């Protein structure tokens, strides 16, 4: 138990200064520096609440991400959880653990705070502690119109299954980083995507309001695992078509460079923070063109929701469906 | 990156079952198991938001606390932050990191969840990850009547300074645990206090409503450090009297057994989660007897708020004031 006041309070003071320089967020009555932040809740809305943690050596290596990128990426994970409910992010608190009060803790906070601000949210408090390895935890409160959060439960047999953007690309980037090949021309775009995925906040609201999304999840565990979450919560099964899984140019090049099957990257690839949703096929199909032009991202129909609990995949046109192998990321799994 | 689904999802499933068995908390529209919890905000209230982390080997040793006690104690730290603003706790999310998916992670969640429920709050979500050492992070949202949060800023020159309960006792307990003497008859009550401090939630609301508290903080860094926080935020100084610092029977016995000066334990002792407040002396004094009988805890006037920025202590009656040494706990300080 230490006895010298200098370092920790100085660090906390510097963090407060940095956050204050950004100005208070909307609805912030008392920001960082008291026992709690004091916040004015939105009228006529429900609150969303989520937490996520990123640990050095588990979720990232320091050689893969700069300090500001670590803060940004952890914030994005949480922003994406708010997106998956079709909400808007509002207020975040940050818990940092580090072996030493390294100066780049400030950069981590700055990265998280700048990212929050870019998406309409504010960092309103936090905690700093010593810990065996760098770890960044963000808890985020958002808002959503009352009764209009899109849950995982809600998919109905007959719904179409859609996925946004380029799932699998972040996973290719993670493999490139892990293999020390992230600067190769065919792999750099994938690594960039892993470092800074896009939280699909406005996209999710469009999908709820225009495409009729009634179940939605962000791809953090990977498409195969996250589809299982939707099916489990909704009490339904699913059938997807392997040849419908989107493989864009960037993913195709990265997969080739890595010697991986691009569609396996799509199925296993978590950490993309793309959206997977179930919606009536007609409604979603009618909104697809506008989605793609408005957001510059694909909206791809990959299969359908079925009665029963089987989750299956058709490997190639004309082949019989087979159970979808479960290939998601597991923190505690044997490596 | 693992490839086997069993362990992590099974653990998460067990945690969800445990939380579901407690029933949803008030205002919980969607609890654990979706991308976010969905919550109905209180009408006519502001929100409070805080986060705190406890790391094995930094804040506690596994030999000092059972698993359920680890969860409870981390929850208490957060409940106490809500108390310090005179609010009521509502919803918590939990982030757990551990080297292995040890079964007693469930006990940690149970301890945190039972403690939250005992104080009117609910655990509504969380995250589990692998990490180098056990760490428990709780983020907590509370509510307070609009405009009525008691901040650290707000102390005025002439106010009296009060402290609740038995500050210093938890610090004696921590020393007893660190020295392997927590089972000694004179030290067991102190260790018990460190293991399970009481969040002063109703007490804080009484102090705001009846004693006129206009600045308040919970003792987490220690009296000397937390008094400095109040003075800094309020732009005032303070003078306290050493012989006014409360030393009850339990603290006196524990300090004697440890060979420590009990008043030094009061000044340095964080982690008590007692309240330190500034209030007009007349108002507070008039409410003191009722406070003590209602809550079974002392409310002791230890000094006063002054103009200027000096924070001083009178060591013994008749002696001149001297600067108050700063003896608070620092995570990053040299040990």
XYZ file of C-alpha atoms in Angstrom:
670
model
C 0.000 0.000 0.000
C 1.666 3.147 -1.238
C 2.181 6.369 0.614
C 3.088 8.929 -2.002
C 0.353 10.955 -3.591
C 2.102 12.131 -6.713
C 1.600 9.691 -9.518
C -1.964 8.432 -9.381
C -3.716 11.690 -8.576
C -1.567 13.462 -11.164
C -2.588 10.923 -13.774
C -6.242 11.251 -12.830
C -5.910 15.024 -12.984
C -4.429 14.807 -16.464
C -7.248 12.506 -17.593
C -9.836 14.920 -16.218
C -8.161 17.799 -18.016
C -8.200 15.892 -21.254
C -11.885 15.016 -20.913
C -12.812 18.539 -19.823
C -11.103 19.949 -22.916
C -13.616 18.089 -25.058
C -16.470 19.839 -23.272
C -19.344 18.168 -21.443
C -21.523 15.809 -23.423
C -25.211 16.401 -23.922
C -27.205 15.845 -20.763
C -24.099 15.758 -18.572
C -24.822 17.702 -15.382
C -21.655 16.537 -13.595
C -18.836 14.921 -15.532
C -15.633 13.213 -14.429
C -14.247 14.061 -11.004
C -17.016 13.323 -8.551
C -18.112 10.046 -6.970
C -20.507 9.574 -9.885
C -21.414 11.387 -13.064
C -24.844 13.059 -12.941
C -26.847 12.730 -16.137
C -30.195 13.967 -17.413
C -32.028 10.970 -18.864
C -33.694 11.350 -22.249
C -37.452 11.893 -22.142
C -39.661 9.223 -23.720
C -36.861 6.743 -24.121
C -35.540 3.581 -22.593
C -31.953 3.147 -21.532
C -29.509 0.610 -22.957
C -26.622 -0.603 -20.802
C -23.626 -2.725 -21.767
C -20.039 -3.453 -20.727
C -17.034 -4.883 -22.542
C -13.405 -5.444 -21.648
C -10.238 -5.714 -23.746
C -7.165 -7.350 -22.215
C -3.647 -7.150 -23.601
C -2.442 -10.585 -24.655
C -6.017 -11.869 -24.975
C -7.814 -9.415 -27.239
C -4.863 -7.484 -28.611
C -1.112 -7.083 -28.487
C 0.525 -3.705 -27.976
C 2.334 -4.190 -31.293
C -0.997 -4.406 -33.095
C -2.588 -1.238 -31.821
C -1.363 2.174 -30.758
C -2.621 3.433 -27.409
C -5.310 5.648 -28.907
C -6.420 2.743 -31.081
C -6.809 0.527 -28.009
C -9.156 3.092 -26.481
C -11.024 3.563 -29.723
C -11.458 -0.133 -30.399
C -12.801 -0.882 -26.917
C -15.243 1.976 -27.284
C -16.331 0.634 -30.684
C -17.123 -2.776 -29.160
C -19.547 -1.067 -26.820
C -20.951 1.322 -29.419
C -21.694 -1.719 -31.532
C -23.710 -3.316 -28.713
C -25.857 -0.187 -28.597
C -26.150 -0.291 -32.402
C -27.320 -3.907 -32.286
C -30.376 -2.795 -30.272
C -31.007 0.091 -32.720
C -30.136 2.625 -30.051
C -27.958 5.692 -29.795
C -24.946 5.822 -27.473
C -24.908 8.504 -24.776
C -22.535 8.118 -21.831
C -19.518 5.949 -21.132
C -17.345 5.209 -18.108
C -13.883 3.699 -18.441
C -11.896 1.404 -16.134
C -8.185 1.159 -16.876
C -5.745 -1.279 -15.311
C -2.037 -1.148 -16.090
C 1.182 -2.388 -14.504
C 2.581 1.153 -14.376
C 1.023 4.594 -14.760
C 2.417 4.774 -18.286
C 1.882 8.102 -20.016
C 0.027 6.476 -22.869
C -2.903 5.722 -20.575
C -3.813 9.288 -21.486
C -3.742 8.365 -25.147
C -6.016 5.409 -24.478
C -8.525 7.708 -22.800
C -8.168 10.226 -25.609
C -8.779 7.518 -28.214
C -11.864 6.273 -26.376
C -13.182 9.739 -25.744
C -12.659 10.978 -29.312
C -14.381 7.896 -30.649
C -17.313 8.313 -28.275
C -17.667 11.948 -29.275
C -17.615 11.046 -32.973
C -20.703 8.918 -32.362
C -22.537 11.394 -30.139
C -21.497 9.983 -26.770
C -19.293 11.266 -23.941
C -16.916 9.726 -21.414
C -18.275 10.881 -18.056
C -16.146 9.040 -15.528
C -13.707 6.280 -14.879
C -11.324 4.430 -12.664
C -7.588 3.798 -12.847
C -5.844 0.983 -11.046
C -2.711 -1.055 -11.087
C -3.091 -4.467 -12.694
C -0.862 -7.224 -14.028
C -1.488 -6.333 -17.662
C -3.135 -3.539 -19.578
C -6.894 -3.893 -19.577
C -9.521 -1.433 -20.746
C -13.154 -1.804 -19.723
C -15.886 0.427 -21.082
C -19.445 0.536 -19.800
C -21.848 2.429 -22.000
C -25.361 3.745 -21.552
C -27.451 4.495 -24.613
C -31.032 5.319 -25.368
C -33.693 3.917 -27.632
C -37.275 4.964 -28.293
C -39.514 3.253 -25.735
C -40.441 -0.270 -26.803
C -38.340 -0.082 -29.959
C -35.119 -1.853 -28.994
C -34.402 -4.684 -31.430
C -33.592 -7.790 -29.447
C -32.005 -11.108 -30.345
C -35.348 -12.706 -29.677
C -37.893 -11.814 -32.318
C -36.870 -13.782 -35.388
C -39.809 -15.663 -36.942
C -39.866 -18.680 -39.204
C -39.970 -17.413 -42.771
C -37.898 -14.305 -42.056
C -34.914 -13.686 -44.259
C -31.450 -13.460 -42.724
C -29.250 -10.558 -43.787
C -25.751 -9.471 -42.969
C -24.227 -6.028 -43.479
C -20.885 -5.012 -44.937
C -17.847 -7.246 -45.113
C -17.924 -9.864 -42.336
C -14.711 -11.889 -42.162
C -12.435 -9.029 -43.135
C -11.574 -8.159 -39.518
C -10.798 -11.813 -38.840
C -8.419 -11.867 -41.803
C -6.825 -8.764 -40.315
C -6.444 -10.429 -36.944
C -4.721 -13.417 -38.556
C -2.456 -11.070 -40.519
C -1.502 -9.251 -37.318
C -0.929 -12.485 -35.432
C 1.318 -13.709 -38.249
C 3.237 -10.430 -38.453
C 2.077 -9.777 -42.006
C -0.258 -6.830 -41.511
C 1.781 -4.460 -43.660
C 1.514 -6.594 -46.799
C -0.468 -4.858 -49.501
C -3.142 -7.568 -49.650
C -3.487 -7.691 -45.875
C -3.250 -4.063 -44.776
C -6.933 -3.280 -45.482
C -7.974 -6.279 -43.403
C -5.729 -5.227 -40.511
C -7.115 -1.711 -40.742
C -10.626 -3.101 -40.450
C -9.716 -5.127 -37.365
C -8.115 -2.059 -35.798
C -11.096 0.180 -36.483
C -14.346 -1.570 -37.260
C -17.334 0.661 -37.852
C -20.174 0.617 -35.330
C -23.291 0.392 -37.475
C -25.384 2.813 -35.447
C -27.364 4.640 -38.113
C -27.434 1.499 -40.240
C -29.161 -0.410 -37.439
C -31.833 2.230 -37.030
C -32.482 2.179 -40.753
C -32.721 -1.594 -40.666
C -35.264 -1.419 -37.872
C -37.309 1.399 -39.353
C -37.114 0.619 -43.054
C -36.091 -3.006 -43.475
C -38.343 -4.364 -40.729
C -35.547 -5.961 -38.666
C -37.143 -7.800 -35.767
C -34.086 -9.603 -34.420
C -30.565 -8.253 -34.628
C -27.086 -8.897 -33.211
C -23.650 -7.480 -33.903
C -21.003 -9.948 -35.042
C -18.639 -10.164 -32.113
C -18.434 -13.934 -31.598
C -18.548 -14.660 -35.334
C -21.398 -15.310 -37.748
C -21.875 -18.985 -36.843
C -21.953 -18.272 -33.113
C -24.011 -15.107 -33.343
C -26.561 -16.787 -35.597
C -26.850 -19.455 -32.916
C -27.540 -16.719 -30.343
C -30.390 -15.316 -32.443
C -31.854 -18.788 -33.019
C -31.582 -19.717 -29.358
C -33.207 -16.514 -28.124
C -35.903 -16.602 -30.769
C -36.608 -20.343 -30.485
C -36.091 -20.935 -34.175
C -33.752 -22.666 -36.606
C -31.951 -21.316 -39.647
C -30.670 -22.341 -43.027
C -27.931 -20.400 -44.724
C -26.331 -20.808 -48.129
C -22.576 -20.883 -48.256
C -22.429 -19.340 -51.704
C -24.484 -16.393 -50.516
C -21.913 -15.391 -47.904
C -20.455 -12.117 -49.133
C -16.848 -12.181 -50.249
C -15.724 -8.791 -51.458
C -12.511 -7.917 -53.191
C -10.636 -7.007 -50.005
C -11.595 -10.239 -48.243
C -10.824 -12.351 -51.313
C -7.319 -10.888 -51.592
C -6.618 -11.176 -47.887
C -7.867 -14.770 -47.752
C -5.732 -15.702 -50.737
C -2.649 -14.133 -49.158
C -3.324 -16.000 -45.915
C -4.156 -19.307 -47.573
C -7.571 -19.312 -45.905
C -11.011 -20.050 -47.302
C -12.731 -16.644 -47.342
C -16.128 -18.110 -46.458
C -14.653 -19.825 -43.426
C -13.404 -16.402 -42.354
C -16.937 -15.066 -42.761
C -18.399 -17.882 -40.655
C -15.808 -17.797 -37.885
C -14.921 -14.133 -37.993
C -15.932 -12.217 -34.950
C -14.890 -8.685 -34.131
C -16.297 -7.305 -37.356
C -19.197 -5.642 -35.610
C -21.254 -6.056 -38.728
C -24.974 -6.651 -38.130
C -26.850 -9.914 -38.567
C -30.609 -9.520 -38.708
C -33.854 -11.323 -39.348
C -36.565 -9.455 -41.234
C -39.486 -10.190 -43.530
C -37.818 -10.783 -46.883
C -40.078 -8.497 -48.925
C -39.641 -5.525 -46.626
C -35.913 -5.940 -46.338
C -35.437 -6.496 -50.037
C -37.389 -3.331 -50.819
C -35.077 -1.308 -48.550
C -31.841 -2.899 -49.707
C -30.907 -0.541 -52.523
C -31.429 2.520 -50.365
C -29.411 0.967 -47.542
C -26.519 0.241 -49.849
C -26.469 3.673 -51.440
C -26.971 5.537 -48.188
C -24.343 3.678 -46.180
C -21.973 2.492 -48.890
C -22.152 -1.020 -47.496
C -23.658 -4.234 -48.734
C -26.837 -5.737 -47.283
C -26.758 -9.399 -48.235
C -29.417 -12.062 -47.851
C -27.634 -15.185 -46.659
C -30.492 -17.485 -45.707
C -33.723 -17.829 -43.831
C -35.241 -18.481 -40.448
C -37.010 -21.828 -40.053
C -39.209 -23.643 -37.595
C -37.392 -26.087 -35.355
C -33.994 -25.589 -33.816
C -31.609 -26.894 -36.477
C -29.021 -24.448 -37.763
C -27.833 -25.688 -41.128
C -25.823 -24.646 -44.126
C -26.020 -25.627 -47.792
C -22.420 -25.977 -48.871
C -23.141 -25.700 -52.587
C -26.301 -25.377 -54.702
C -28.097 -28.709 -54.936
C -26.366 -30.251 -51.925
C -28.350 -31.258 -48.852
C -28.217 -28.983 -45.765
C -25.734 -29.964 -43.092
C -25.354 -28.748 -39.516
C -23.450 -25.471 -39.360
C -20.161 -26.028 -37.552
C -19.672 -23.780 -34.633
C -16.400 -21.945 -35.086
C -16.656 -18.837 -32.964
C -14.048 -17.243 -30.811
C -13.915 -18.576 -27.232
C -11.824 -16.849 -24.618
C -11.455 -19.892 -22.450
C -11.148 -22.505 -25.158
C -7.962 -24.560 -25.453
C -5.630 -22.943 -27.926
C -8.006 -18.117 -30.714
C -10.023 -21.034 -29.520
C -12.343 -23.228 -31.490
C -14.362 -25.155 -28.950
C -17.674 -23.740 -27.856
C -18.195 -25.612 -24.649
C -16.691 -23.773 -21.756
C -17.364 -20.090 -22.234
C -20.940 -20.284 -23.469
C -21.719 -22.846 -20.775
C -20.355 -20.487 -18.141
C -22.324 -17.572 -19.555
C -25.432 -19.752 -19.619
C -24.946 -20.658 -15.972
C -24.480 -16.998 -15.042
C -27.661 -16.075 -16.871
C -29.549 -18.838 -15.087
C -28.323 -17.613 -11.757
C -29.345 -14.022 -12.484
C -32.699 -15.074 -13.916
C -33.441 -17.033 -10.732
C -33.342 -13.766 -8.788
C -36.043 -12.315 -11.038
C -35.798 -9.123 -13.061
C -35.066 -5.925 -11.196
C -37.450 -3.007 -11.170
C -37.552 -1.214 -14.486
C -35.709 -4.013 -16.288
C -37.348 -4.583 -19.669
C -34.589 -6.844 -20.989
C -32.029 -8.339 -18.622
C -28.847 -10.327 -19.225
C -28.478 -12.182 -22.500
C -28.911 -9.596 -25.206
C -26.438 -7.115 -26.674
C -27.561 -4.613 -24.049
C -29.960 -4.507 -21.141
C -33.067 -2.403 -21.786
C -34.156 -0.290 -18.829
C -37.021 2.072 -18.056
C -35.508 5.246 -16.624
C -37.063 6.724 -13.498
C -39.352 9.690 -14.103
C -38.340 13.041 -12.623
C -34.870 11.899 -11.708
C -31.317 12.251 -12.845
C -29.043 9.297 -13.436
C -25.832 8.563 -11.567
C -23.110 6.521 -13.271
C -19.919 5.073 -11.810
C -17.398 2.280 -12.367
C -14.899 0.524 -10.109
C -12.528 -2.397 -10.526
C -10.990 -4.849 -8.050
C -7.894 -6.779 -9.082
C -6.478 -9.815 -7.312
C -3.069 -9.051 -5.889
C -3.755 -5.317 -5.907
C -7.027 -4.843 -4.043
C -7.398 -8.250 -2.475
C -5.878 -11.715 -2.168
C -7.938 -14.838 -2.718
C -7.017 -15.954 0.820
C -8.680 -12.831 2.221
C -12.048 -13.140 0.556
C -14.269 -15.960 -0.578
C -15.565 -15.762 -4.139
C -18.976 -14.442 -3.132
C -17.278 -11.872 -0.899
C -15.187 -10.646 -3.846
C -18.355 -9.992 -5.803
C -20.077 -8.398 -2.854
C -17.192 -6.124 -1.983
C -16.784 -4.832 -5.542
C -20.500 -4.143 -5.674
C -20.278 -2.293 -2.347
C -17.554 -0.009 -3.703
C -19.931 1.059 -6.430
C -22.996 1.251 -4.196
C -20.994 3.567 -1.986
C -20.280 5.909 -4.895
C -24.016 6.179 -5.484
C -24.516 6.754 -1.741
C -21.965 9.577 -1.744
C -24.194 11.513 -4.179
C -27.280 10.783 -2.017
C -28.721 8.572 -4.736
C -30.272 5.150 -4.966
C -28.616 2.314 -6.907
C -30.581 0.753 -9.751
C -28.737 -1.306 -12.376
C -25.298 -2.864 -12.549
C -23.230 -4.576 -15.228
C -20.263 -6.770 -14.391
C -17.034 -7.514 -16.276
C -15.083 -10.540 -15.085
C -11.601 -11.531 -16.173
C -9.965 -14.739 -14.964
C -7.123 -17.011 -16.072
C -9.467 -19.998 -16.261
C -13.251 -20.371 -16.301
C -13.158 -21.388 -12.650
C -16.484 -22.487 -11.246
C -16.349 -19.879 -8.516
C -16.870 -17.144 -11.095
C -20.499 -18.080 -10.547
C -20.104 -17.414 -6.841
C -18.596 -14.020 -7.588
C -21.607 -13.133 -9.707
C -23.939 -14.499 -7.040
C -22.221 -12.416 -4.354
C -22.426 -9.269 -6.462
C -25.997 -9.929 -7.480
C -27.240 -10.747 -3.971
C -25.585 -7.617 -2.636
C -27.094 -5.462 -5.370
C -30.531 -6.911 -4.666
C -30.166 -6.239 -0.942
C -29.775 -2.556 -1.762
C -32.548 -2.367 -4.345
C -30.410 -2.800 -7.471
C -30.096 -5.536 -10.105
C -27.311 -6.992 -12.213
C -28.571 -6.620 -15.778
C -25.633 -7.697 -17.895
C -21.975 -8.467 -18.071
C -18.945 -9.768 -19.851
C -16.577 -12.665 -19.174
C -13.085 -12.882 -20.553
C -9.782 -14.569 -20.022
C -7.227 -12.398 -18.227
C -3.913 -12.853 -16.469
C -5.410 -12.505 -13.010
C -8.869 -12.356 -11.481
C -10.421 -8.936 -11.901
C -13.975 -7.815 -11.230
C -15.312 -4.578 -12.657
C -18.744 -3.239 -11.783
C -20.435 -0.308 -13.494
C -23.509 0.962 -11.716
C -26.323 3.311 -12.671
C -28.347 4.961 -9.936
C -30.922 7.671 -9.679
C -31.300 10.827 -7.659
C -34.045 13.445 -7.492
C -33.358 16.056 -10.177
C -30.913 18.693 -8.976
C -30.414 17.005 -5.635
C -27.183 15.042 -6.074
C -24.685 16.012 -3.385
C -21.374 16.736 -5.054
C -17.855 17.079 -3.742
C -18.029 20.737 -4.695
C -20.373 22.651 -2.426
C -18.526 22.989 0.874
C -18.542 26.558 2.174
C -16.242 28.295 4.626
C -17.806 27.999 8.047
C -19.379 24.598 7.375
C -18.711 21.858 9.874
C -17.017 18.648 8.743
C -18.555 15.364 9.848
C -17.676 11.746 9.391
C -19.962 8.740 9.851
C -19.345 5.459 11.617
C -15.953 3.968 12.316
C -13.408 5.152 9.744
C -10.059 3.404 10.100
C -11.506 0.062 11.116
C -11.401 -1.362 7.587
C -7.792 -0.243 7.258
C -6.934 -2.060 10.480
C -8.647 -5.099 8.990
C -6.619 -4.831 5.799
C -3.395 -4.697 7.813
C -4.535 -7.688 9.866
C -5.245 -9.664 6.690
C -1.942 -8.659 5.105
C -0.121 -9.788 8.234
C -2.018 -13.074 8.450
C -3.597 -12.156 11.787
C -7.219 -11.645 10.804
C -8.507 -14.437 13.016
C -7.184 -12.918 16.244
C -9.981 -11.895 18.564
C -8.979 -8.219 18.581
C -8.593 -8.125 14.812
C -11.476 -10.230 13.504
C -14.042 -7.401 13.708
C -11.721 -5.134 11.733
C -11.176 -7.805 9.075
C -14.924 -8.363 8.896
C -15.415 -4.645 8.275
C -12.854 -4.633 5.477
C -14.536 -7.670 3.919
C -18.004 -6.180 4.068
C -18.191 -2.442 4.562
C -21.645 -0.941 4.632
C -22.711 1.336 1.807
C -24.317 4.315 3.572
C -27.176 4.741 1.148
C -30.051 5.707 3.421
C -27.644 7.504 5.734
C -26.495 9.752 2.896
C -30.038 10.707 1.981
C -30.775 11.544 5.609
C -27.615 13.645 5.756
C -28.686 15.566 2.659
C -32.310 15.999 3.692
C -31.960 16.497 7.438
C -28.385 17.464 8.221
C -28.000 19.889 5.331
C -25.007 18.136 3.726
C -23.859 20.242 0.791
C -20.648 18.422 -0.051
C -20.091 14.703 0.480
C -17.666 11.942 -0.456
C -17.270 8.318 0.532
C -13.987 7.345 2.143
C -12.282 5.217 -0.449
C -8.877 6.893 -0.683
C -8.742 7.631 3.059
C -9.884 10.581 5.163
C -6.856 12.782 4.458
C -7.045 12.217 0.710
C -10.804 12.401 0.471
C -10.898 15.620 2.517
C -8.411 17.014 -0.008
C -10.809 16.039 -2.812
C -13.674 17.951 -1.183
C -11.466 21.004 -0.553
C -10.101 20.981 -4.077
C -13.510 20.674 -5.711
C -15.085 23.245 -3.394
C -12.166 25.702 -3.519
C -11.841 25.817 0.256
C -9.486 24.833 3.057
C -10.132 22.817 6.184
C -9.027 22.477 9.763
C -9.556 19.244 11.627
C -8.824 18.312 15.237
C -6.906 15.114 15.810
C -8.591 14.454 19.137
C -12.000 14.656 17.504
C -11.289 11.764 15.140
C -13.549 8.942 16.302
C -11.819 5.948 17.869
C -14.345 3.375 18.970
C -13.704 0.281 21.023
C -13.184 -2.011 18.008
C -10.669 0.309 16.371
C -8.824 0.926 19.647
C -8.398 -2.816 20.255
C -7.367 -3.530 16.678
C -4.854 -0.663 16.621
C -3.356 -1.824 19.928
C -3.009 -5.375 18.619
C -1.351 -4.096 15.454
C 0.903 -1.597 17.206
C -0.596 1.220 15.148
C -1.818 4.654 16.171
C -5.606 4.444 15.765
C -5.896 8.060 14.595
C -3.345 7.422 11.882
C -5.545 4.551 10.751
C -8.487 6.957 10.632
C -6.528 9.487 8.564
C -4.982 7.007 6.129
C -7.709 4.434 6.109
C -9.505 4.110 2.849
C -11.956 1.390 1.902
C -14.229 2.116 4.841
C -16.858 3.669 2.635
C -17.894 5.870 5.495
C -19.143 9.328 4.498
C -17.305 12.617 4.942
C -19.513 15.677 4.604
C -19.642 19.421 4.976
C -22.816 20.943 6.376
C -23.897 23.983 8.369
C -22.950 23.082 11.949
C -26.280 24.017 13.528
C -28.350 21.984 11.097
C -26.117 18.966 11.280
C -25.853 19.084 15.049
C -29.633 19.235 15.363
C -29.958 16.071 13.255
C -27.144 14.165 14.899
C -29.035 12.362 17.644
C -31.682 11.126 15.236
C -29.021 9.975 12.772
C -27.246 8.001 15.454
C -30.364 6.342 16.791
C -31.834 5.624 13.391
C -28.709 4.148 11.839
C -26.830 2.882 14.889
C -23.724 4.713 13.736
C -21.831 7.718 15.022
C -21.937 11.107 13.275
C -18.873 12.947 14.492
C -17.845 16.551 13.955
C -14.140 16.501 13.214
C -13.440 20.051 12.092
C -14.503 22.881 9.858
C -14.273 24.282 6.373
C -12.226 27.467 6.022
C -11.446 30.102 3.443
C -8.172 29.596 1.614
C -6.741 26.316 0.443
C -4.764 25.122 3.468
C -5.755 21.738 4.892
C -4.506 21.589 8.458
C -4.760 19.530 11.596
C -4.456 20.455 15.264
C -2.507 17.599 16.785
C -3.543 18.351 20.379
C -5.644 21.045 22.032
C -3.697 24.307 22.273
C -1.148 23.373 19.647
C -0.904 25.360 16.422
C -2.408 23.888 13.248
C -0.020 22.064 10.958
C -0.437 20.868 7.381
C -2.305 17.582 7.207
C 0.012 14.915 5.862
C -1.339 13.159 2.873
C -1.390 9.450 3.585
C -3.914 7.966 1.225
C -3.741 4.747 -0.687
C -2.126 5.058 -4.115
C -2.253 2.209 -6.585
C 0.798 3.286 -8.496
C 2.887 4.581 -5.593
C 6.203 2.919 -4.826
C 5.667 0.282 -2.198
